[in-house]
PDB file of C-alpha atoms in Angstrom:
ATOM      1  CA  UNK S   1      83.213 139.189  98.994  1.00  0.00           C
ATOM      2  CA  UNK S   2      85.562 141.380  96.732  1.00  0.00           C
ATOM      3  CA  UNK S   3      88.855 140.036  95.257  1.00  0.00           C
ATOM      4  CA  UNK S   4      91.265 143.139  96.150  1.00  0.00           C
ATOM      5  CA  UNK S   5      94.135 141.707  97.914  1.00  0.00           C
ATOM      6  CA  UNK S   6      97.142 143.188  99.313  1.00  0.00           C
ATOM      7  CA  UNK S   7      99.797 140.499  99.288  1.00  0.00           C
ATOM      8  CA  UNK S   8     102.786 142.663 100.158  1.00  0.00           C
ATOM      9  CA  UNK S   9     102.613 140.830 103.755  1.00  0.00           C
ATOM     10  CA  UNK S  10     101.907 137.661 102.777  1.00  0.00           C
ATOM     11  CA  UNK S  11     103.392 134.825 104.008  1.00  0.00           C
ATOM     12  CA  UNK S  12     104.371 131.638 101.906  1.00  0.00           C
ATOM     13  CA  UNK S  13     101.293 129.319 102.188  1.00  0.00           C
ATOM     14  CA  UNK S  14     103.195 126.027 101.975  1.00  0.00           C
ATOM     15  CA  UNK S  15     106.145 124.786 103.736  1.00  0.00           C
ATOM     16  CA  UNK S  16     108.235 121.762 102.872  1.00  0.00           C
ATOM     17  CA  UNK S  17     110.535 120.417 105.505  1.00  0.00           C
ATOM     18  CA  UNK S  18     113.553 118.254 105.126  1.00  0.00           C
ATOM     19  CA  UNK S  19     112.880 117.689 101.354  1.00  0.00           C
ATOM     20  CA  UNK S  20     115.933 115.633 100.846  1.00  0.00           C
ATOM     21  CA  UNK S  21     114.869 113.190 103.543  1.00  0.00           C
ATOM     22  CA  UNK S  22     115.556 109.726 102.423  1.00  0.00           C
ATOM     23  CA  UNK S  23     112.842 108.033 104.803  1.00  0.00           C
ATOM     24  CA  UNK S  24     110.146 105.887 103.217  1.00  0.00           C
ATOM     25  CA  UNK S  25     107.382 108.105 104.331  1.00  0.00           C
ATOM     26  CA  UNK S  26     106.043 111.420 102.705  1.00  0.00           C
ATOM     27  CA  UNK S  27     104.264 113.211 105.381  1.00  0.00           C
ATOM     28  CA  UNK S  28     101.470 115.693 104.827  1.00  0.00           C
ATOM     29  CA  UNK S  29      99.506 118.106 106.893  1.00  0.00           C
ATOM     30  CA  UNK S  30      96.608 119.890 105.144  1.00  0.00           C
ATOM     31  CA  UNK S  31      95.328 121.649 108.168  1.00  0.00           C
ATOM     32  CA  UNK S  32      98.459 122.567 110.277  1.00  0.00           C
ATOM     33  CA  UNK S  33      97.970 126.156 110.823  1.00  0.00           C
ATOM     34  CA  UNK S  34      95.295 128.537 111.868  1.00  0.00           C
ATOM     35  CA  UNK S  35      96.949 131.668 110.323  1.00  0.00           C
ATOM     36  CA  UNK S  36      94.550 133.945 108.596  1.00  0.00           C
ATOM     37  CA  UNK S  37      96.700 136.224 106.243  1.00  0.00           C
ATOM     38  CA  UNK S  38      95.339 139.672 105.493  1.00  0.00           C
ATOM     39  CA  UNK S  39      92.713 140.291 104.350  1.00  0.00           C
ATOM     40  CA  UNK S  40      91.294 137.328 105.864  1.00  0.00           C
ATOM     41  CA  UNK S  41      92.103 138.127 109.515  1.00  0.00           C
ATOM     42  CA  UNK S  42      89.216 140.585 109.108  1.00  0.00           C
ATOM     43  CA  UNK S  43      86.762 139.614 106.556  1.00  0.00           C
ATOM     44  CA  UNK S  44      85.523 136.041 107.500  1.00  0.00           C
ATOM     45  CA  UNK S  45      83.536 136.954 110.235  1.00  0.00           C
ATOM     46  CA  UNK S  46      85.487 134.543 112.275  1.00  0.00           C
ATOM     47  CA  UNK S  47      86.013 135.656 115.946  1.00  0.00           C
ATOM     48  CA  UNK S  48      89.337 135.237 117.937  1.00  0.00           C
ATOM     49  CA  UNK S  49      87.915 132.272 119.709  1.00  0.00           C
ATOM     50  CA  UNK S  50      86.794 130.569 116.194  1.00  0.00           C
ATOM     51  CA  UNK S  51      90.317 131.332 115.181  1.00  0.00           C
ATOM     52  CA  UNK S  52      92.139 128.966 117.839  1.00  0.00           C
ATOM     53  CA  UNK S  53      89.253 126.313 117.634  1.00  0.00           C
ATOM     54  CA  UNK S  54      89.413 123.171 115.789  1.00  0.00           C
ATOM     55  CA  UNK S  55      87.191 124.480 112.791  1.00  0.00           C
ATOM     56  CA  UNK S  56      90.373 126.611 111.772  1.00  0.00           C
ATOM     57  CA  UNK S  57      92.755 124.120 112.218  1.00  0.00           C
ATOM     58  CA  UNK S  58      93.935 120.706 113.657  1.00  0.00           C
ATOM     59  CA  UNK S  59      95.643 121.754 116.862  1.00  0.00           C
ATOM     60  CA  UNK S  60      98.922 119.315 117.343  1.00  0.00           C
ATOM     61  CA  UNK S  61      98.803 117.862 114.150  1.00  0.00           C
ATOM     62  CA  UNK S  62     102.020 119.760 112.666  1.00  0.00           C
ATOM     63  CA  UNK S  63     103.696 118.961 116.082  1.00  0.00           C
ATOM     64  CA  UNK S  64     103.227 115.074 115.602  1.00  0.00           C
ATOM     65  CA  UNK S  65     103.936 115.578 111.834  1.00  0.00           C
ATOM     66  CA  UNK S  66     107.357 117.455 112.671  1.00  0.00           C
ATOM     67  CA  UNK S  67     108.599 114.693 115.287  1.00  0.00           C
ATOM     68  CA  UNK S  68     107.786 112.027 112.904  1.00  0.00           C
ATOM     69  CA  UNK S  69     109.758 113.789 110.337  1.00  0.00           C
ATOM     70  CA  UNK S  70     112.688 114.031 112.403  1.00  0.00           C
ATOM     71  CA  UNK S  71     112.612 110.644 113.641  1.00  0.00           C
ATOM     72  CA  UNK S  72     112.105 108.957 110.420  1.00  0.00           C
ATOM     73  CA  UNK S  73     114.193 111.439 108.027  1.00  0.00           C
ATOM     74  CA  UNK S  74     110.841 112.036 106.323  1.00  0.00           C
ATOM     75  CA  UNK S  75     109.818 115.208 104.018  1.00  0.00           C
ATOM     76  CA  UNK S  76     106.999 116.836 105.191  1.00  0.00           C
ATOM     77  CA  UNK S  77     104.656 119.221 103.340  1.00  0.00           C
ATOM     78  CA  UNK S  78     102.163 121.567 105.217  1.00  0.00           C
ATOM     79  CA  UNK S  79     100.110 124.413 104.770  1.00  0.00           C
ATOM     80  CA  UNK S  80     100.513 127.815 106.771  1.00  0.00           C
ATOM     81  CA  UNK S  81      97.017 129.101 105.993  1.00  0.00           C
ATOM     82  CA  UNK S  82      93.663 128.386 107.938  1.00  0.00           C
ATOM     83  CA  UNK S  83      91.334 125.852 106.166  1.00  0.00           C
ATOM     84  CA  UNK S  84      88.535 128.269 106.680  1.00  0.00           C
ATOM     85  CA  UNK S  85      90.247 130.313 103.872  1.00  0.00           C
ATOM     86  CA  UNK S  86      90.342 127.410 101.970  1.00  0.00           C
ATOM     87  CA  UNK S  87      90.380 123.492 102.588  1.00  0.00           C
ATOM     88  CA  UNK S  88      93.282 121.615 100.858  1.00  0.00           C
ATOM     89  CA  UNK S  89      91.751 118.379 101.562  1.00  0.00           C
ATOM     90  CA  UNK S  90      88.811 118.887  99.448  1.00  0.00           C
ATOM     91  CA  UNK S  91      88.446 118.886  95.655  1.00  0.00           C
ATOM     92  CA  UNK S  92      88.472 122.091  93.900  1.00  0.00           C
ATOM     93  CA  UNK S  93      84.661 121.819  93.031  1.00  0.00           C
ATOM     94  CA  UNK S  94      83.235 121.050  96.330  1.00  0.00           C
ATOM     95  CA  UNK S  95      81.066 123.435  98.222  1.00  0.00           C
ATOM     96  CA  UNK S  96      83.061 123.110 101.428  1.00  0.00           C
ATOM     97  CA  UNK S  97      86.228 124.008  99.773  1.00  0.00           C
ATOM     98  CA  UNK S  98      85.577 127.597 101.270  1.00  0.00           C
ATOM     99  CA  UNK S  99      82.897 126.429 104.023  1.00  0.00           C
ATOM    100  CA  UNK S 100      80.338 128.867 105.007  1.00  0.00           C
ATOM    101  CA  UNK S 101      79.442 126.550 107.844  1.00  0.00           C
ATOM    102  CA  UNK S 102      81.900 124.626 109.823  1.00  0.00           C
ATOM    103  CA  UNK S 103      80.355 122.391 112.498  1.00  0.00           C
ATOM    104  CA  UNK S 104      77.916 124.861 113.906  1.00  0.00           C
ATOM    105  CA  UNK S 105      79.740 127.875 113.322  1.00  0.00           C
ATOM    106  CA  UNK S 106      78.700 130.218 110.293  1.00  0.00           C
ATOM    107  CA  UNK S 107      81.492 131.644 108.163  1.00  0.00           C
ATOM    108  CA  UNK S 108      79.852 134.647 106.871  1.00  0.00           C
ATOM    109  CA  UNK S 109      82.715 135.656 104.839  1.00  0.00           C
ATOM    110  CA  UNK S 110      82.785 132.354 102.824  1.00  0.00           C
ATOM    111  CA  UNK S 111      78.983 133.001 101.755  1.00  0.00           C
ATOM    112  CA  UNK S 112      78.171 133.408  97.975  1.00  0.00           C
ATOM    113  CA  UNK S 113      81.962 133.832  97.052  1.00  0.00           C
ATOM    114  CA  UNK S 114      82.626 134.684  93.471  1.00  0.00           C
ATOM    115  CA  UNK S 115      84.537 132.580  91.262  1.00  0.00           C
ATOM    116  CA  UNK S 116      87.202 135.121  90.994  1.00  0.00           C
ATOM    117  CA  UNK S 117      87.822 135.105  94.720  1.00  0.00           C
ATOM    118  CA  UNK S 118      87.696 131.052  94.676  1.00  0.00           C
ATOM    119  CA  UNK S 119      90.140 131.195  92.111  1.00  0.00           C
ATOM    120  CA  UNK S 120      92.483 133.370  93.853  1.00  0.00           C
ATOM    121  CA  UNK S 121      92.201 131.177  97.013  1.00  0.00           C
ATOM    122  CA  UNK S 122      93.135 128.331  95.245  1.00  0.00           C
ATOM    123  CA  UNK S 123      96.297 129.598  93.651  1.00  0.00           C
ATOM    124  CA  UNK S 124      97.073 131.233  96.831  1.00  0.00           C
ATOM    125  CA  UNK S 125      97.273 127.987  98.789  1.00  0.00           C
ATOM    126  CA  UNK S 126      95.452 124.826  97.511  1.00  0.00           C
ATOM    127  CA  UNK S 127      97.165 124.533  94.152  1.00  0.00           C
ATOM    128  CA  UNK S 128     100.543 125.247  95.710  1.00  0.00           C
ATOM    129  CA  UNK S 129     100.227 122.579  98.241  1.00  0.00           C
ATOM    130  CA  UNK S 130      99.304 119.806  95.920  1.00  0.00           C
ATOM    131  CA  UNK S 131     101.788 120.999  93.522  1.00  0.00           C
ATOM    132  CA  UNK S 132     104.393 120.695  96.134  1.00  0.00           C
ATOM    133  CA  UNK S 133     103.563 117.115  96.746  1.00  0.00           C
ATOM    134  CA  UNK S 134     103.497 116.390  93.214  1.00  0.00           C
ATOM    135  CA  UNK S 135     106.826 117.685  92.752  1.00  0.00           C
ATOM    136  CA  UNK S 136     108.225 116.121  95.797  1.00  0.00           C
ATOM    137  CA  UNK S 137     107.183 112.644  94.926  1.00  0.00           C
ATOM    138  CA  UNK S 138     108.218 112.891  91.283  1.00  0.00           C
ATOM    139  CA  UNK S 139     111.760 114.129  92.352  1.00  0.00           C
ATOM    140  CA  UNK S 140     111.699 110.917  94.790  1.00  0.00           C
ATOM    141  CA  UNK S 141     110.584 108.628  92.357  1.00  0.00           C
ATOM    142  CA  UNK S 142     113.524 110.150  89.907  1.00  0.00           C
ATOM    143  CA  UNK S 143     116.119 109.677  92.754  1.00  0.00           C
ATOM    144  CA  UNK S 144     115.108 105.990  93.137  1.00  0.00           C
ATOM    145  CA  UNK S 145     113.281 106.512  96.622  1.00  0.00           C
ATOM    146  CA  UNK S 146     110.092 104.533  97.283  1.00  0.00           C
ATOM    147  CA  UNK S 147     107.469 106.500  98.796  1.00  0.00           C
ATOM    148  CA  UNK S 148     104.596 105.763 101.216  1.00  0.00           C
ATOM    149  CA  UNK S 149     102.299 108.888 101.708  1.00  0.00           C
ATOM    150  CA  UNK S 150     101.117 109.504 105.398  1.00  0.00           C
ATOM    151  CA  UNK S 151      98.591 112.420 106.128  1.00  0.00           C
ATOM    152  CA  UNK S 152      98.315 113.576 109.837  1.00  0.00           C
ATOM    153  CA  UNK S 153      95.136 114.995 111.399  1.00  0.00           C
ATOM    154  CA  UNK S 154      93.690 115.656 114.707  1.00  0.00           C
ATOM    155  CA  UNK S 155      89.970 115.754 115.649  1.00  0.00           C
ATOM    156  CA  UNK S 156      87.542 116.874 118.209  1.00  0.00           C
ATOM    157  CA  UNK S 157      86.451 114.828 121.085  1.00  0.00           C
ATOM    158  CA  UNK S 158      83.093 115.794 120.872  1.00  0.00           C
ATOM    159  CA  UNK S 159      81.525 116.790 117.455  1.00  0.00           C
ATOM    160  CA  UNK S 160      77.886 118.241 117.261  1.00  0.00           C
ATOM    161  CA  UNK S 161      77.149 116.988 121.075  1.00  0.00           C
ATOM    162  CA  UNK S 162      78.532 113.583 120.243  1.00  0.00           C
ATOM    163  CA  UNK S 163      81.662 111.911 122.306  1.00  0.00           C
ATOM    164  CA  UNK S 164      84.162 109.914 120.204  1.00  0.00           C
ATOM    165  CA  UNK S 165      85.759 107.342 122.192  1.00  0.00           C
ATOM    166  CA  UNK S 166      89.095 106.889 119.819  1.00  0.00           C
ATOM    167  CA  UNK S 167      92.171 108.143 120.834  1.00  0.00           C
ATOM    168  CA  UNK S 168      93.161 107.408 117.119  1.00  0.00           C
ATOM    169  CA  UNK S 169      91.670 106.581 113.952  1.00  0.00           C
ATOM    170  CA  UNK S 170      93.148 105.137 110.706  1.00  0.00           C
ATOM    171  CA  UNK S 171      91.513 106.211 107.455  1.00  0.00           C
ATOM    172  CA  UNK S 172      92.024 104.181 104.486  1.00  0.00           C
ATOM    173  CA  UNK S 173      90.355 103.091 101.317  1.00  0.00           C
ATOM    174  CA  UNK S 174      91.206 100.526  98.870  1.00  0.00           C
ATOM    175  CA  UNK S 175      94.977 100.334  99.922  1.00  0.00           C
ATOM    176  CA  UNK S 176      95.061  98.893 103.341  1.00  0.00           C
ATOM    177  CA  UNK S 177      98.835  97.949 103.067  1.00  0.00           C
ATOM    178  CA  UNK S 178      99.650 100.539 105.977  1.00  0.00           C
ATOM    179  CA  UNK S 179      96.575 100.559 107.752  1.00  0.00           C
ATOM    180  CA  UNK S 180      96.484  96.893 108.671  1.00  0.00           C
ATOM    181  CA  UNK S 181      99.678  96.374 110.165  1.00  0.00           C
ATOM    182  CA  UNK S 182      99.788  99.802 112.045  1.00  0.00           C
ATOM    183  CA  UNK S 183      96.111  98.897 113.232  1.00  0.00           C
ATOM    184  CA  UNK S 184      97.335  95.599 114.643  1.00  0.00           C
ATOM    185  CA  UNK S 185     100.117  97.197 116.212  1.00  0.00           C
ATOM    186  CA  UNK S 186      98.513  99.753 118.087  1.00  0.00           C
ATOM    187  CA  UNK S 187      95.496  97.438 119.236  1.00  0.00           C
ATOM    188  CA  UNK S 188      98.311  95.010 120.357  1.00  0.00           C
ATOM    189  CA  UNK S 189      99.010  97.499 123.229  1.00  0.00           C
ATOM    190  CA  UNK S 190      95.718  96.870 124.702  1.00  0.00           C
ATOM    191  CA  UNK S 191      95.666 100.509 126.402  1.00  0.00           C
ATOM    192  CA  UNK S 192      93.932 102.301 123.105  1.00  0.00           C
ATOM    193  CA  UNK S 193      90.563 102.547 121.244  1.00  0.00           C
ATOM    194  CA  UNK S 194      91.549 102.650 117.741  1.00  0.00           C
ATOM    195  CA  UNK S 195      89.058 103.562 114.951  1.00  0.00           C
ATOM    196  CA  UNK S 196      89.027 101.879 111.709  1.00  0.00           C
ATOM    197  CA  UNK S 197      87.582 104.297 109.246  1.00  0.00           C
ATOM    198  CA  UNK S 198      86.433 106.255 112.474  1.00  0.00           C
ATOM    199  CA  UNK S 199      85.739 108.949 113.178  1.00  0.00           C
ATOM    200  CA  UNK S 200      85.652 109.227 109.558  1.00  0.00           C
ATOM    201  CA  UNK S 201      86.003 107.204 106.501  1.00  0.00           C
ATOM    202  CA  UNK S 202      86.654 108.308 102.897  1.00  0.00           C
ATOM    203  CA  UNK S 203      82.989 108.231 102.208  1.00  0.00           C
ATOM    204  CA  UNK S 204      82.684 111.358 104.161  1.00  0.00           C
ATOM    205  CA  UNK S 205      84.514 113.318 101.725  1.00  0.00           C
ATOM    206  CA  UNK S 206      87.797 113.853 103.555  1.00  0.00           C
ATOM    207  CA  UNK S 207      90.189 111.648 101.726  1.00  0.00           C
ATOM    208  CA  UNK S 208      91.165 113.926  98.561  1.00  0.00           C
ATOM    209  CA  UNK S 209      94.788 114.554  99.589  1.00  0.00           C
ATOM    210  CA  UNK S 210      95.664 110.993 100.331  1.00  0.00           C
ATOM    211  CA  UNK S 211      93.673 109.636  97.257  1.00  0.00           C
ATOM    212  CA  UNK S 212      95.147 112.013  94.712  1.00  0.00           C
ATOM    213  CA  UNK S 213      98.786 111.495  95.953  1.00  0.00           C
ATOM    214  CA  UNK S 214      98.552 108.079  97.368  1.00  0.00           C
ATOM    215  CA  UNK S 215      95.887 105.646  95.951  1.00  0.00           C
ATOM    216  CA  UNK S 216      95.917 107.531  92.375  1.00  0.00           C
ATOM    217  CA  UNK S 217      99.684 106.825  92.143  1.00  0.00           C
ATOM    218  CA  UNK S 218      99.509 103.426  93.451  1.00  0.00           C
ATOM    219  CA  UNK S 219     101.430 104.440  96.327  1.00  0.00           C
ATOM    220  CA  UNK S 220     100.954 102.820  99.938  1.00  0.00           C
ATOM    221  CA  UNK S 221      98.941 105.341 101.809  1.00  0.00           C
ATOM    222  CA  UNK S 222      97.291 106.172 104.970  1.00  0.00           C
ATOM    223  CA  UNK S 223      95.592 109.194 106.895  1.00  0.00           C
ATOM    224  CA  UNK S 224      95.774 109.348 110.636  1.00  0.00           C
ATOM    225  CA  UNK S 225      93.646 111.105 113.057  1.00  0.00           C
ATOM    226  CA  UNK S 226      94.520 111.908 116.569  1.00  0.00           C
ATOM    227  CA  UNK S 227      91.849 112.853 119.032  1.00  0.00           C
ATOM    228  CA  UNK S 228      93.232 116.446 119.635  1.00  0.00           C
ATOM    229  CA  UNK S 229      93.034 116.344 123.486  1.00  0.00           C
ATOM    230  CA  UNK S 230      95.608 113.732 123.248  1.00  0.00           C
ATOM    231  CA  UNK S 231      98.207 116.321 121.743  1.00  0.00           C
ATOM    232  CA  UNK S 232      97.812 119.619 123.615  1.00  0.00           C
ATOM    233  CA  UNK S 233     101.464 119.741 124.758  1.00  0.00           C
ATOM    234  CA  UNK S 234     104.671 119.215 122.813  1.00  0.00           C
ATOM    235  CA  UNK S 235     105.617 116.235 125.007  1.00  0.00           C
ATOM    236  CA  UNK S 236     102.151 114.611 124.035  1.00  0.00           C
ATOM    237  CA  UNK S 237     102.949 115.239 120.343  1.00  0.00           C
ATOM    238  CA  UNK S 238     106.481 113.514 120.823  1.00  0.00           C
ATOM    239  CA  UNK S 239     104.815 110.739 122.448  1.00  0.00           C
ATOM    240  CA  UNK S 240     102.217 109.817 119.620  1.00  0.00           C
ATOM    241  CA  UNK S 241     105.311 110.322 117.382  1.00  0.00           C
ATOM    242  CA  UNK S 242     107.354 107.894 119.302  1.00  0.00           C
ATOM    243  CA  UNK S 243     104.324 105.291 119.277  1.00  0.00           C
ATOM    244  CA  UNK S 244     103.565 105.865 115.739  1.00  0.00           C
ATOM    245  CA  UNK S 245     106.904 106.042 113.992  1.00  0.00           C
ATOM    246  CA  UNK S 246     108.248 102.618 114.218  1.00  0.00           C
ATOM    247  CA  UNK S 247     104.717 101.156 113.415  1.00  0.00           C
ATOM    248  CA  UNK S 248     104.598 103.539 110.296  1.00  0.00           C
ATOM    249  CA  UNK S 249     108.306 102.622 109.361  1.00  0.00           C
ATOM    250  CA  UNK S 250     107.689  98.482 109.609  1.00  0.00           C
ATOM    251  CA  UNK S 251     104.357  99.087 107.610  1.00  0.00           C
ATOM    252  CA  UNK S 252     105.750 101.275 104.856  1.00  0.00           C
ATOM    253  CA  UNK S 253     108.698  99.023 104.471  1.00  0.00           C
ATOM    254  CA  UNK S 254     106.716  95.888 104.219  1.00  0.00           C
ATOM    255  CA  UNK S 255     104.374  97.679 101.670  1.00  0.00           C
ATOM    256  CA  UNK S 256     106.982  99.039  99.560  1.00  0.00           C
ATOM    257  CA  UNK S 257     108.778  95.636  99.607  1.00  0.00           C
ATOM    258  CA  UNK S 258     105.584  93.841  98.452  1.00  0.00           C
ATOM    259  CA  UNK S 259     105.194  96.345  95.804  1.00  0.00           C
ATOM    260  CA  UNK S 260     108.265  96.337  94.538  1.00  0.00           C
ATOM    261  CA  UNK S 261     107.924  92.625  94.276  1.00  0.00           C
ATOM    262  CA  UNK S 262     104.660  92.970  92.190  1.00  0.00           C
ATOM    263  CA  UNK S 263     106.242  95.356  89.704  1.00  0.00           C
ATOM    264  CA  UNK S 264     109.402  93.546  89.197  1.00  0.00           C
TER     265      UNK S 264
END
């Protein structure tokens, strides 16, 4: 694919909501949008059905994240460009940064990209997204606001023909300070099947954003995956935010207090 781009009508690829929010959480949404700005609306070989499917974005994730941001007075950083253009939750040198195959769908316009084109997309979305998070976390530190990092995603009920029974999964690596209490709180309800590093785990290569901004900064952190048939309407998105909000707030307060005591 060539690298001639006309960006006059390009929308901003990253948004920061409630940047001054003083809540404990910093919310992230890597796959918030299925928008394909020109020329990517034409050149990727993606059908209109594909553009609305999960391969292009995480449907419902942004609605949950926005509801959490409002309820918890937390800043939210999210992308406004489809992950088929570039996946912000992948390392810059990963082959699936610009996937030519997503689940079972070929993305012909992502095959054999030039280094110039990869660099253009990194500068368009990926680097601005992560730079915005870095800037936000650094400013909060300067203001004396402790931060816990939570990334919100959704996933498909069926993946490559296999049913997934969990309504929600919590993904974590070495830091379990948020995962354990939220897992306990969800399981205590008795009406949910909750995945612990299911349907994904960091070993699947899906943990870049949380590792970079949470683990690598020694901040409490967690990746949330909600099955997308659970968040098909604004009411369902708010229901999950109402359920998760108090659990996340309590877990973050406990983790940050413990962290503060360790560094005192």
